[in-house]
JSON list of C-alpha atoms in Angstrom, two decimals:
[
{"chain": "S", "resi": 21, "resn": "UNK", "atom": "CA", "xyz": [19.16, 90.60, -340.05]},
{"chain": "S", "resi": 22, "resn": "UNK", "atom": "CA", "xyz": [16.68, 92.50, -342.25]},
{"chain": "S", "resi": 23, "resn": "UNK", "atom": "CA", "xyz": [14.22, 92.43, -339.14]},
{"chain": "S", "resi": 24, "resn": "UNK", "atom": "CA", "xyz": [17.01, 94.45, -336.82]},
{"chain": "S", "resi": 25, "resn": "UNK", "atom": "CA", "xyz": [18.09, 96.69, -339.21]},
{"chain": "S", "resi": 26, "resn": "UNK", "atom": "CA", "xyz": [14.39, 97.59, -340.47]},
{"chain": "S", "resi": 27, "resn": "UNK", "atom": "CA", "xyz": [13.22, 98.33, -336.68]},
{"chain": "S", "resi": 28, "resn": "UNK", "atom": "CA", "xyz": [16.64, 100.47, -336.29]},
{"chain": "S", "resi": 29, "resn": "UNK", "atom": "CA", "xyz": [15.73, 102.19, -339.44]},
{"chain": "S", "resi": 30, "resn": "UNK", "atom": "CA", "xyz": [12.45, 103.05, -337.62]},
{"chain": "S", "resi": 31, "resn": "UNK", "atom": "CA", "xyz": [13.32, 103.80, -334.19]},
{"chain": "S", "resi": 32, "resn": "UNK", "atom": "CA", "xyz": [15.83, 106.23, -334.53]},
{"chain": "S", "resi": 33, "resn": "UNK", "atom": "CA", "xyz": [14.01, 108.87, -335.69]},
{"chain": "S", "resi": 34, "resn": "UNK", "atom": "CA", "xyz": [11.15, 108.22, -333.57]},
{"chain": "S", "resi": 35, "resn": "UNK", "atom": "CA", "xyz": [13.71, 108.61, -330.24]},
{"chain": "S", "resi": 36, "resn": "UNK", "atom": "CA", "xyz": [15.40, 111.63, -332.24]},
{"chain": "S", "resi": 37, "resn": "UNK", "atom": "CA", "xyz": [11.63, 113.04, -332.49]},
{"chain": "S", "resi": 38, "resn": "UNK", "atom": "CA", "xyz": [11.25, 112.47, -328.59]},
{"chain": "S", "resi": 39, "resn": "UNK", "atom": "CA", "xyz": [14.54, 113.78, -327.77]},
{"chain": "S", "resi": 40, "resn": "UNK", "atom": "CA", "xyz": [14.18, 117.07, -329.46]},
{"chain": "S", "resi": 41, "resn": "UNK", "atom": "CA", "xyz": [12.90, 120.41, -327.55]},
{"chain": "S", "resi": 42, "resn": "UNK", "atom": "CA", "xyz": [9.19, 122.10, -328.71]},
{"chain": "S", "resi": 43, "resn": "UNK", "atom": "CA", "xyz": [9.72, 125.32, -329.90]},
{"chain": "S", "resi": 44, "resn": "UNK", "atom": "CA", "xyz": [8.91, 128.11, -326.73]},
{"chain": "S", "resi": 45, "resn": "UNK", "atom": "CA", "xyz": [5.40, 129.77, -328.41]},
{"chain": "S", "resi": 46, "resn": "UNK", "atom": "CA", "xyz": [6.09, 132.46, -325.45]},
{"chain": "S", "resi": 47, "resn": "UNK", "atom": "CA", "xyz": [9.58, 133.80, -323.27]},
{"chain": "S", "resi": 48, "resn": "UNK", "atom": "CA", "xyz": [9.61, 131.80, -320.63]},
{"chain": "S", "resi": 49, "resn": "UNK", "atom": "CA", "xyz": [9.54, 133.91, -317.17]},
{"chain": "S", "resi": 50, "resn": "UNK", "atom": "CA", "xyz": [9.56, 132.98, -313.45]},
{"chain": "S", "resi": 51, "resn": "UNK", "atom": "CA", "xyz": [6.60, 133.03, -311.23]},
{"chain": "S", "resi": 52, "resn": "UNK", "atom": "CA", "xyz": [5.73, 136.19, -308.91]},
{"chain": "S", "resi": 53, "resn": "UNK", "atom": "CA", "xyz": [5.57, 135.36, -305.38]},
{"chain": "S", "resi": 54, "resn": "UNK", "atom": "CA", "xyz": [1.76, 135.91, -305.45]},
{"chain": "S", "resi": 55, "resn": "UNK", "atom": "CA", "xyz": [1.37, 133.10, -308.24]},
{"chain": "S", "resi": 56, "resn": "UNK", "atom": "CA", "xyz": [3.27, 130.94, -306.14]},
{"chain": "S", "resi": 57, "resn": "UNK", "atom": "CA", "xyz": [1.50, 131.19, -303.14]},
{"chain": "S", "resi": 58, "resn": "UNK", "atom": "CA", "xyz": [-2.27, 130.80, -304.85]},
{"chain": "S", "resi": 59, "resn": "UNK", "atom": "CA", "xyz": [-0.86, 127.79, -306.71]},
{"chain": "S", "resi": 60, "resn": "UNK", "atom": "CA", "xyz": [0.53, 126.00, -303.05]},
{"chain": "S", "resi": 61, "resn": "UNK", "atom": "CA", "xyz": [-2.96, 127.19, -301.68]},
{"chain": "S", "resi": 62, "resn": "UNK", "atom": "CA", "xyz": [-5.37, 125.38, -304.40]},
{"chain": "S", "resi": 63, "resn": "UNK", "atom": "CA", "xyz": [-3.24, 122.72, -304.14]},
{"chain": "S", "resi": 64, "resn": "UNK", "atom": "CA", "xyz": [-3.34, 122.46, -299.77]},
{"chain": "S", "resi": 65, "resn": "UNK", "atom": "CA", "xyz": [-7.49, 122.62, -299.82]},
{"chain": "S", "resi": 66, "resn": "UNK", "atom": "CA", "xyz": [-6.97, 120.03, -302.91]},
{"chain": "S", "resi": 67, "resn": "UNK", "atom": "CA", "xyz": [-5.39, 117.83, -300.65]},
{"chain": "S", "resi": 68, "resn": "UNK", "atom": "CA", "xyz": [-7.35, 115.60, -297.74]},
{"chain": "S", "resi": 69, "resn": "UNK", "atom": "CA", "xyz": [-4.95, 115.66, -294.78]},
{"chain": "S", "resi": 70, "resn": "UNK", "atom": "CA", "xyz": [-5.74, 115.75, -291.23]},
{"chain": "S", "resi": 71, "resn": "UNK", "atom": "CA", "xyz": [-7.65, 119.49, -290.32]},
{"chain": "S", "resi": 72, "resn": "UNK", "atom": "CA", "xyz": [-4.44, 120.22, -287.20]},
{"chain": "S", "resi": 73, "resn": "UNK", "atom": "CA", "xyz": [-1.62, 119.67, -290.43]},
{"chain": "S", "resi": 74, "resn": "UNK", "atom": "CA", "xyz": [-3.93, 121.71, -292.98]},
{"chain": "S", "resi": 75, "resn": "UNK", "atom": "CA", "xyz": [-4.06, 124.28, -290.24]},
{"chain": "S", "resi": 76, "resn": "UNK", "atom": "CA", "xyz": [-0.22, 124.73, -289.73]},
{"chain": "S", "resi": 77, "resn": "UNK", "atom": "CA", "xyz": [0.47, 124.94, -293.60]},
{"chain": "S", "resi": 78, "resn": "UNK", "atom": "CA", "xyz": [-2.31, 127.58, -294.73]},
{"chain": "S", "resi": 79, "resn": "UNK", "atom": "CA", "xyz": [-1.53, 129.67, -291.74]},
{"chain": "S", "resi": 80, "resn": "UNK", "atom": "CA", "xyz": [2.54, 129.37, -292.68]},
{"chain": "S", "resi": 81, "resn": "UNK", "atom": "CA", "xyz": [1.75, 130.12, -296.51]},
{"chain": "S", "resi": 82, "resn": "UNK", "atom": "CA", "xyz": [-1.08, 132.67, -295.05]},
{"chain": "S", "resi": 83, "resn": "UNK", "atom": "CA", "xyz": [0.97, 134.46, -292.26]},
{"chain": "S", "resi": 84, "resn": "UNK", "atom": "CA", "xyz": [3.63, 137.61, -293.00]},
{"chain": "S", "resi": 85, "resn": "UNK", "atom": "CA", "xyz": [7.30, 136.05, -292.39]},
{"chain": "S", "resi": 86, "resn": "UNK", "atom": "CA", "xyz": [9.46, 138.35, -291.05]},
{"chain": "S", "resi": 87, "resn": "UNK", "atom": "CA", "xyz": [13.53, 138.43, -292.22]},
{"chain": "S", "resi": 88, "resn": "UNK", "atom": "CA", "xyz": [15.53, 135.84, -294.33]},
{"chain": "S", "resi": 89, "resn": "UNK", "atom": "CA", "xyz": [15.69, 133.41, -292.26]},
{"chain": "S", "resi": 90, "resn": "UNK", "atom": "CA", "xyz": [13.08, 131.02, -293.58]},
{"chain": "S", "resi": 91, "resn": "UNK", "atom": "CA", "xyz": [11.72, 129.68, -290.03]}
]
């Protein structure tokens, strides 16, 4: 009984301490386009597929889109 109600004792606040939220040191903001699109580019010539596939993706993050349409 002692044993239970000792390791309560001590895990509650260790799950309250990994439950709670950090303090924001800065305002969070969203990403520009441009910071997007150099992020998804380090991350394609990180990546080790197949030169046809790596093709296709840096010319569709490379390449002007025209419209809303997303295609």
């Amino acid at each position: 009984m002692f044993r239970s109600l000792s390791s309560l004792v001590l895990a509650v606040p260790v799950l309250v301490g990994c439950a709670a939220q950090p303090a924001a040191t800065e305002p969070q903001r969203a990403y520009s386009d441009a910071e997007v699109k150099a992020f998804a580019l380090k991350i394609l010539s990180a990546s080790n597929m197949d030169s046809d596939l790596y093709a296709r993706y840096r010319r569709a993050l490379t390449e002007p889109h025209h419209g809303n349409s997303g295609s």
